[in-house]
mmCIF file of C-alpha atoms in Angstrom:
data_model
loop_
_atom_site.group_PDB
_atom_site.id
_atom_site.type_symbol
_atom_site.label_atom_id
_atom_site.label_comp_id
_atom_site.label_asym_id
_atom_site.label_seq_id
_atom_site.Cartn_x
_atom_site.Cartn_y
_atom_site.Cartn_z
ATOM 1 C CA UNK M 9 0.000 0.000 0.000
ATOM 2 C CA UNK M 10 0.822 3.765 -0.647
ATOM 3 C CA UNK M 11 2.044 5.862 1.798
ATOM 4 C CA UNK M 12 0.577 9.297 1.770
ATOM 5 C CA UNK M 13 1.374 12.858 3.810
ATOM 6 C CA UNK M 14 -0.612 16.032 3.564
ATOM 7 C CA UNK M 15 0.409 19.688 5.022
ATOM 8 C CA UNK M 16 -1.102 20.979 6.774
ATOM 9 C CA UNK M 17 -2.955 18.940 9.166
ATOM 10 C CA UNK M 18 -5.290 21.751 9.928
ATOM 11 C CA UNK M 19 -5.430 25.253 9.389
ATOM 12 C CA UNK M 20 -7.592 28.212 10.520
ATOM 13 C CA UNK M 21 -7.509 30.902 7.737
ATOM 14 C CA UNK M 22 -8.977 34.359 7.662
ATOM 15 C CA UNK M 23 -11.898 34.764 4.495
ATOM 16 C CA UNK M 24 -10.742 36.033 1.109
ATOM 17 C CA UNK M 25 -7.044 34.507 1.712
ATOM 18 C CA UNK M 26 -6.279 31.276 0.078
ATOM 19 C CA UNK M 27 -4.760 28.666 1.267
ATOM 20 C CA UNK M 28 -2.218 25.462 -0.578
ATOM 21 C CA UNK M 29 -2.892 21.781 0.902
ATOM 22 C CA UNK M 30 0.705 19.785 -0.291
ATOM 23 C CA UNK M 31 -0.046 15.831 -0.647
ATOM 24 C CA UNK M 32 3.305 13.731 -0.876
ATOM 25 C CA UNK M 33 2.895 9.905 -1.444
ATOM 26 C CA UNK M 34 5.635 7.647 -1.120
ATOM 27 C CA UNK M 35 5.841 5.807 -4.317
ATOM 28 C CA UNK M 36 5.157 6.823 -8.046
ATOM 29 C CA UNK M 37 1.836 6.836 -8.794
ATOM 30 C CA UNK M 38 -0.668 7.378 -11.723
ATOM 31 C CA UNK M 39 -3.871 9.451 -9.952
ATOM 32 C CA UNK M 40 -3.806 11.236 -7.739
ATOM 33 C CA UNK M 41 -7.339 12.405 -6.378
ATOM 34 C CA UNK M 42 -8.702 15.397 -4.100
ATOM 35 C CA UNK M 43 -11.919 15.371 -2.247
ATOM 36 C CA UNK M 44 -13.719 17.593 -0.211
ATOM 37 C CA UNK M 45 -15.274 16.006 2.979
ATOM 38 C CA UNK M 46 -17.931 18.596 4.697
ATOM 39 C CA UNK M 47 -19.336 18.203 8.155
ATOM 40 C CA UNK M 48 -20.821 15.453 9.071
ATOM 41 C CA UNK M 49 -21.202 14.481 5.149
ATOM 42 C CA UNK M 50 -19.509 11.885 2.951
ATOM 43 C CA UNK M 51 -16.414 13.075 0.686
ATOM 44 C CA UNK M 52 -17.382 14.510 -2.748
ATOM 45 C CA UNK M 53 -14.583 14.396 -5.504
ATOM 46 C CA UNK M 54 -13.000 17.871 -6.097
ATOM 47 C CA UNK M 55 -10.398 16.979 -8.869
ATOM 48 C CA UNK M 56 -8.561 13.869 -11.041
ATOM 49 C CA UNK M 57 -5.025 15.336 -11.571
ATOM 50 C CA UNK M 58 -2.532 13.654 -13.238
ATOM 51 C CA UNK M 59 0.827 13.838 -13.995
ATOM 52 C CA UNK M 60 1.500 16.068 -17.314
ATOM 53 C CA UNK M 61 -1.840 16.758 -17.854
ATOM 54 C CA UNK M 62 -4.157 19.447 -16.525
ATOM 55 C CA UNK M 63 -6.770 18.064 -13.554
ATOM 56 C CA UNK M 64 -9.593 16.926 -14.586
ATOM 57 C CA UNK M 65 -13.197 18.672 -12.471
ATOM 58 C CA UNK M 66 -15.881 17.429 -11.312
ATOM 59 C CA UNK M 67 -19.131 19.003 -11.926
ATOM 60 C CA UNK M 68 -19.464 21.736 -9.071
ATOM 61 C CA UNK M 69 -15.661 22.700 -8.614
ATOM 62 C CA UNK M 70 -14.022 24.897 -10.920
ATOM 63 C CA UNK M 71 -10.161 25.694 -11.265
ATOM 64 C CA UNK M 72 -10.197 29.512 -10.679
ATOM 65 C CA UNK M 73 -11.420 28.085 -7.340
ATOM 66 C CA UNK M 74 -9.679 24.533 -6.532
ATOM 67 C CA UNK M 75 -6.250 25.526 -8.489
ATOM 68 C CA UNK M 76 -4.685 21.756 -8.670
ATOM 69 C CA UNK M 77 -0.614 21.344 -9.350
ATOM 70 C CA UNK M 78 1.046 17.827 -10.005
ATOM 71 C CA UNK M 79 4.859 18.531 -10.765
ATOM 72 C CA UNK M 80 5.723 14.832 -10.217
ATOM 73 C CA UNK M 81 4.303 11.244 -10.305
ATOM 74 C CA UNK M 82 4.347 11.669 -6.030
ATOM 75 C CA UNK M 83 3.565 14.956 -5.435
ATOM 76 C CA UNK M 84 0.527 17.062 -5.636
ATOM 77 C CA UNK M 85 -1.099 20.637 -4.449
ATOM 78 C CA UNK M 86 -4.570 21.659 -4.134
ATOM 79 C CA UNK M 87 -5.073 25.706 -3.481
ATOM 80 C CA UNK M 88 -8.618 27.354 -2.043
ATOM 81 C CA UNK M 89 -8.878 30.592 -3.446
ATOM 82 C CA UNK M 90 -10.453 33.569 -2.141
ATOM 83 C CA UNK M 91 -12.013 31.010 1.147
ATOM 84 C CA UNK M 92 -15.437 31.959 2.396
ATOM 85 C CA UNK M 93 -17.207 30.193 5.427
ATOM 86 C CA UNK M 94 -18.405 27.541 3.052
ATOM 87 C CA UNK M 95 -15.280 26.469 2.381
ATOM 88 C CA UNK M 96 -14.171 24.846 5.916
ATOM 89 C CA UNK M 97 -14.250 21.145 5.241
ATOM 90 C CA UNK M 98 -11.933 18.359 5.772
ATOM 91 C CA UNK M 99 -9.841 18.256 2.375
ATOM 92 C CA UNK M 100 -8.357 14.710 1.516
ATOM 93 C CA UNK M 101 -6.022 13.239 -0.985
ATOM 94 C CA UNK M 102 -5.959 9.773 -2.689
ATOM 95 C CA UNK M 103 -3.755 8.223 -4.840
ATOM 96 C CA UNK M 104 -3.378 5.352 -6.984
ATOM 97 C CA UNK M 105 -0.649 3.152 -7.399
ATOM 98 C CA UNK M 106 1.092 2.649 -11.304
ATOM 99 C CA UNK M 107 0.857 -1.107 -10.779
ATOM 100 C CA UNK M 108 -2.864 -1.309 -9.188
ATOM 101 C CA UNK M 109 -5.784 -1.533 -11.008
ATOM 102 C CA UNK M 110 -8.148 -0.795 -8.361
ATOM 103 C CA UNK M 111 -7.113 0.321 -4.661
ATOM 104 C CA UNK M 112 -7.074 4.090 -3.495
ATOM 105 C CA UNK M 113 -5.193 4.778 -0.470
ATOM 106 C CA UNK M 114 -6.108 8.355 1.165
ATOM 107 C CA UNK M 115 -4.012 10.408 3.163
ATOM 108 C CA UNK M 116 -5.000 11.745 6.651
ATOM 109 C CA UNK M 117 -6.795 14.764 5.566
ATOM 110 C CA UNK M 118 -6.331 18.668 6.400
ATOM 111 C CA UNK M 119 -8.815 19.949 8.374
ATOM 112 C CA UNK M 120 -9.610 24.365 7.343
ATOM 113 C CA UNK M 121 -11.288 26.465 9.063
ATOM 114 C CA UNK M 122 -12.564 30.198 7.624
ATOM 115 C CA UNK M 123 -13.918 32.825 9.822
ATOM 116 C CA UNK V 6 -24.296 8.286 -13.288
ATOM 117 C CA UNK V 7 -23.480 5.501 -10.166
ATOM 118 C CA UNK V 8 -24.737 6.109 -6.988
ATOM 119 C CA UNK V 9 -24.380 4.537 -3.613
ATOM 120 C CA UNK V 10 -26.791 4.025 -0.679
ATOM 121 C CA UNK V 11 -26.380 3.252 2.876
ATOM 122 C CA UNK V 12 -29.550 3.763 4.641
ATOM 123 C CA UNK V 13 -28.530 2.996 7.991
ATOM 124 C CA UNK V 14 -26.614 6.525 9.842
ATOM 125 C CA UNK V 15 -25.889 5.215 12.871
ATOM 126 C CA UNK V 16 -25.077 1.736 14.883
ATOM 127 C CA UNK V 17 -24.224 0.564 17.995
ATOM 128 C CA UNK V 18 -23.712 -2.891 19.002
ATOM 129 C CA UNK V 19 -21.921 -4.976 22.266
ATOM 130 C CA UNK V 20 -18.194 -5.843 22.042
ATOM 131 C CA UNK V 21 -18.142 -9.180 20.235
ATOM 132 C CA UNK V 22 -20.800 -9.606 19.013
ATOM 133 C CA UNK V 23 -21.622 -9.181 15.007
ATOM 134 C CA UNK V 24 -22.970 -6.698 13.253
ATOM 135 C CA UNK V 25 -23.704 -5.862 9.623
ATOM 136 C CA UNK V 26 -23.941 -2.676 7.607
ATOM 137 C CA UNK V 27 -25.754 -2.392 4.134
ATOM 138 C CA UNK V 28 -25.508 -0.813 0.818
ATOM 139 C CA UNK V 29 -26.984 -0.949 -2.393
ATOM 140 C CA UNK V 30 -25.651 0.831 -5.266
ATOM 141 C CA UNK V 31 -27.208 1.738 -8.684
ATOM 142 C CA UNK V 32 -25.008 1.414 -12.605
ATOM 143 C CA UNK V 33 -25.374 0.555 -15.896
ATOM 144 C CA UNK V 34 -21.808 -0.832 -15.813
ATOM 145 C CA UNK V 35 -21.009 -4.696 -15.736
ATOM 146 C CA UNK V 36 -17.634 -4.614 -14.516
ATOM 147 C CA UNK V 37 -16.353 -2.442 -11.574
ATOM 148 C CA UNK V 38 -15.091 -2.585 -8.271
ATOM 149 C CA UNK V 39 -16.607 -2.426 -4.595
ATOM 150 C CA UNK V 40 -14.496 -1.182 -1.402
ATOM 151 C CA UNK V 41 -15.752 -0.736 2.619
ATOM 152 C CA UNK V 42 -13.656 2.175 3.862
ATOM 153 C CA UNK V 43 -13.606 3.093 7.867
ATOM 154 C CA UNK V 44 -13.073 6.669 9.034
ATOM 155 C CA UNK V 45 -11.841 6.591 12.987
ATOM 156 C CA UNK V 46 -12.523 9.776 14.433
ATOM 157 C CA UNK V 47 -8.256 10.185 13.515
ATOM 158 C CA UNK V 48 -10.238 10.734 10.259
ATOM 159 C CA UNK V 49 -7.409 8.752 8.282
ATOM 160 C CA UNK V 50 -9.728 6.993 5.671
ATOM 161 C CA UNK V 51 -8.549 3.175 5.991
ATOM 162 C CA UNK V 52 -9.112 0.335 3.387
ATOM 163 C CA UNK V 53 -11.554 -2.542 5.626
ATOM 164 C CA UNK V 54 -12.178 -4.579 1.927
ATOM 165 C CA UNK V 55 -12.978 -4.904 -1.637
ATOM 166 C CA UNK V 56 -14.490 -6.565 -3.612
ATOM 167 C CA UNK V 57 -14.262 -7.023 -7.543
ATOM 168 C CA UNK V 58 -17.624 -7.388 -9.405
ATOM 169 C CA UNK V 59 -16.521 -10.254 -12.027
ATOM 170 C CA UNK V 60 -15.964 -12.321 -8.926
ATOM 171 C CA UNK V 61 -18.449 -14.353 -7.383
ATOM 172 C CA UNK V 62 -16.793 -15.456 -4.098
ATOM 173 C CA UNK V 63 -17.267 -12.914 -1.625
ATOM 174 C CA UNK V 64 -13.860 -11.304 -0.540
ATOM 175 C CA UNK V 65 -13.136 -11.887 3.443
ATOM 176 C CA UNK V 66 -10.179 -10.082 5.334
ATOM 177 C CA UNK V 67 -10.185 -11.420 8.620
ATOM 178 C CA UNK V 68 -13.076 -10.732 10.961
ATOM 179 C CA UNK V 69 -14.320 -8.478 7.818
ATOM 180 C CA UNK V 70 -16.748 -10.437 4.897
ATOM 181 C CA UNK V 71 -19.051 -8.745 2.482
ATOM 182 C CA UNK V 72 -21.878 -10.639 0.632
ATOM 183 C CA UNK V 73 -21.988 -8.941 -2.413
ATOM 184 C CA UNK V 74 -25.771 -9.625 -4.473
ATOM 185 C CA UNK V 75 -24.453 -8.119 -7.931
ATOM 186 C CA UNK V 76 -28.102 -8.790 -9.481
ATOM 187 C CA UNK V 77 -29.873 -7.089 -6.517
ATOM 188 C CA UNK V 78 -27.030 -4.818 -6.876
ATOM 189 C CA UNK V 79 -25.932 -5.404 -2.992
ATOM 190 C CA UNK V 80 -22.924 -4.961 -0.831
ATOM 191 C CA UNK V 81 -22.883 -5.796 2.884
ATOM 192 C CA UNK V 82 -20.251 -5.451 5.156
ATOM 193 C CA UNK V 83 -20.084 -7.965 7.933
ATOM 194 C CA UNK V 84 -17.620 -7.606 11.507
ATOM 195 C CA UNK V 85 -17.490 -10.348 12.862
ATOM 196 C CA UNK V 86 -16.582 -10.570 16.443
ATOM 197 C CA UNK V 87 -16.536 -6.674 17.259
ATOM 198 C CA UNK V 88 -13.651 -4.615 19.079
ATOM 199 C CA UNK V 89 -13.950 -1.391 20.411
ATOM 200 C CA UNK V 90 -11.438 -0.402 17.700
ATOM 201 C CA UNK V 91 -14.008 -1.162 15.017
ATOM 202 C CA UNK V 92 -16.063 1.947 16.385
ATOM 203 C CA UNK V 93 -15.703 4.477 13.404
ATOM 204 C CA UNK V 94 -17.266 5.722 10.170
ATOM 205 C CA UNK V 95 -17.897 3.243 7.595
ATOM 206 C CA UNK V 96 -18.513 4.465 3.961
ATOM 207 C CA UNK V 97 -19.257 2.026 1.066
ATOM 208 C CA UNK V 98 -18.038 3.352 -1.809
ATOM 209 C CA UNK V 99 -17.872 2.461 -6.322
ATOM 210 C CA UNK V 100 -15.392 2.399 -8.369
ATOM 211 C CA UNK V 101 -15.952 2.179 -12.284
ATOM 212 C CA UNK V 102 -13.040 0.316 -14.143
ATOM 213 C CA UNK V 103 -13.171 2.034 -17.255
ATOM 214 C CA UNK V 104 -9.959 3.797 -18.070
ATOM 215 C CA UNK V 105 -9.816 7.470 -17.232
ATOM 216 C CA UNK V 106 -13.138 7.173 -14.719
ATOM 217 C CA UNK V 107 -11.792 5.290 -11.680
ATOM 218 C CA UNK V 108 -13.155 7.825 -9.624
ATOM 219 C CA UNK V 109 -14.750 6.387 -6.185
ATOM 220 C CA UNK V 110 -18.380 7.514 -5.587
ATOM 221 C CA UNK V 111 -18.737 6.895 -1.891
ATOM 222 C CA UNK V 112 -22.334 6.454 0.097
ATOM 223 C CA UNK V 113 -23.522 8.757 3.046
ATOM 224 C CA UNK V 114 -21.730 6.682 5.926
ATOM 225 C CA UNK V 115 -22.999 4.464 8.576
ATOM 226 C CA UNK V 116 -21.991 5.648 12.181
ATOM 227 C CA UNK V 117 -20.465 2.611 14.077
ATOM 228 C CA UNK V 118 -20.054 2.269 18.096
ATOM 229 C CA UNK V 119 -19.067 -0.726 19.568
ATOM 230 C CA UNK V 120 -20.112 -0.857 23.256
ATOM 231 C CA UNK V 121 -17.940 -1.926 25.883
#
């Protein structure tokens, strides 16, 4: 199984600042995922971003908003722009590993808060 | 578009004893993938088991078995001889296997608390 970091593990940010969530895994892998889990609620997928290729959106997320960075097949950054209240959730990454057809392995999250 | 279903939010049952949380899930697709994910309050989002729809054996990791029903479009998780470690968030969650589109669609979670 993958081995994945995020930075921060939680952050309490100020509205209208943005903020940049780093996700490091610790082998090469394909897709790399980032999902937005609000209170209490399941997690919704933000973004597909993969390596060399701009990230793919899902419906409801846009990338003036979510701006999503893969340099490197372990690496990955997810920015919230301009944060409102709306905005604090528990942000998660995922990856996939190059030689698995199937598993996602998630990283431990970073919790924001905006006031 | 797939979605998944867990219609139970919250449950609590006695150390040891078993307990078993559904979902049912809704696609067109014939071949995909099924996965039980637990979510301590640490909120790290840990693999319980998965299960591959082309198979017909149900997949069993230790004191964790599903019985997957792919015509009634089923997927039940099963603990089997409950810890107080089990106590968590459980999400069921799909996973289509066509290229480009493995994104996981999860369900709304089922609360878990294992009583002392």
């Amino acid at each position: 199984s993958a081995v994945i970091s995020q930075k921060p593990s939680r952050d309490i940010c100020q509205r209208g600042t943005s903020l940049t969530i780093q996700c490091q895994v610790d082998s090469q892998v394909t897709m790399m995922f980032w999902y937005r889990q609000q209170p209490g609620q399941s997690l919704t997928l933000i973004a597909t971003a993969n390596q060399g290729s701009e990230a793919t959106y899902e419906s409801g997320f846009v990338i003036d908003k979510f701006p999503i960075s893969r340099p490197n097949l372990t690496f990955s950054t997810l920015t919230v722009s301009n944060m409102s209240p709306e905005d604090s959730s528990i942000y998660l990454c995922s990856a996939r590993q190059t030689h698995s057809t199937d598993t996602q392995y998630f990283g431990p999250g970073t919790r924001l808060t905006v006031l | 578009a797939q979605t998944v279903t867990q219609s139970q939010p919250e449950m609590s049952v006695q150390e040891a004893e078993t307990v078993t949380l559904s979902c049912t899930y809704d696609t067109s697709e014939s071949n995909y993938y099924l996965f039980w994910y637990k979510q301590p309050p640490s909120r790290q989002m840990i693999l319980v088991i998965r299960q591959e729809a082309y198979k017909q054996q149900n997949a069993t990791e230790n004191r964790f078995s599903v019985n997957f029903q792919k015509a009634a479009k089923s997927f039940s998780l099963k603990i089997s001889d409950s810890q107080l470690g089990d106590t968590a968030m459980y999400f069921c969650a799909f996973m289509n296997t066509n290229f480009g589109n493995e994104k996981l669609t999860f369900g709304t979670g089922t609360r878990l608390t294992i009583i002392p």
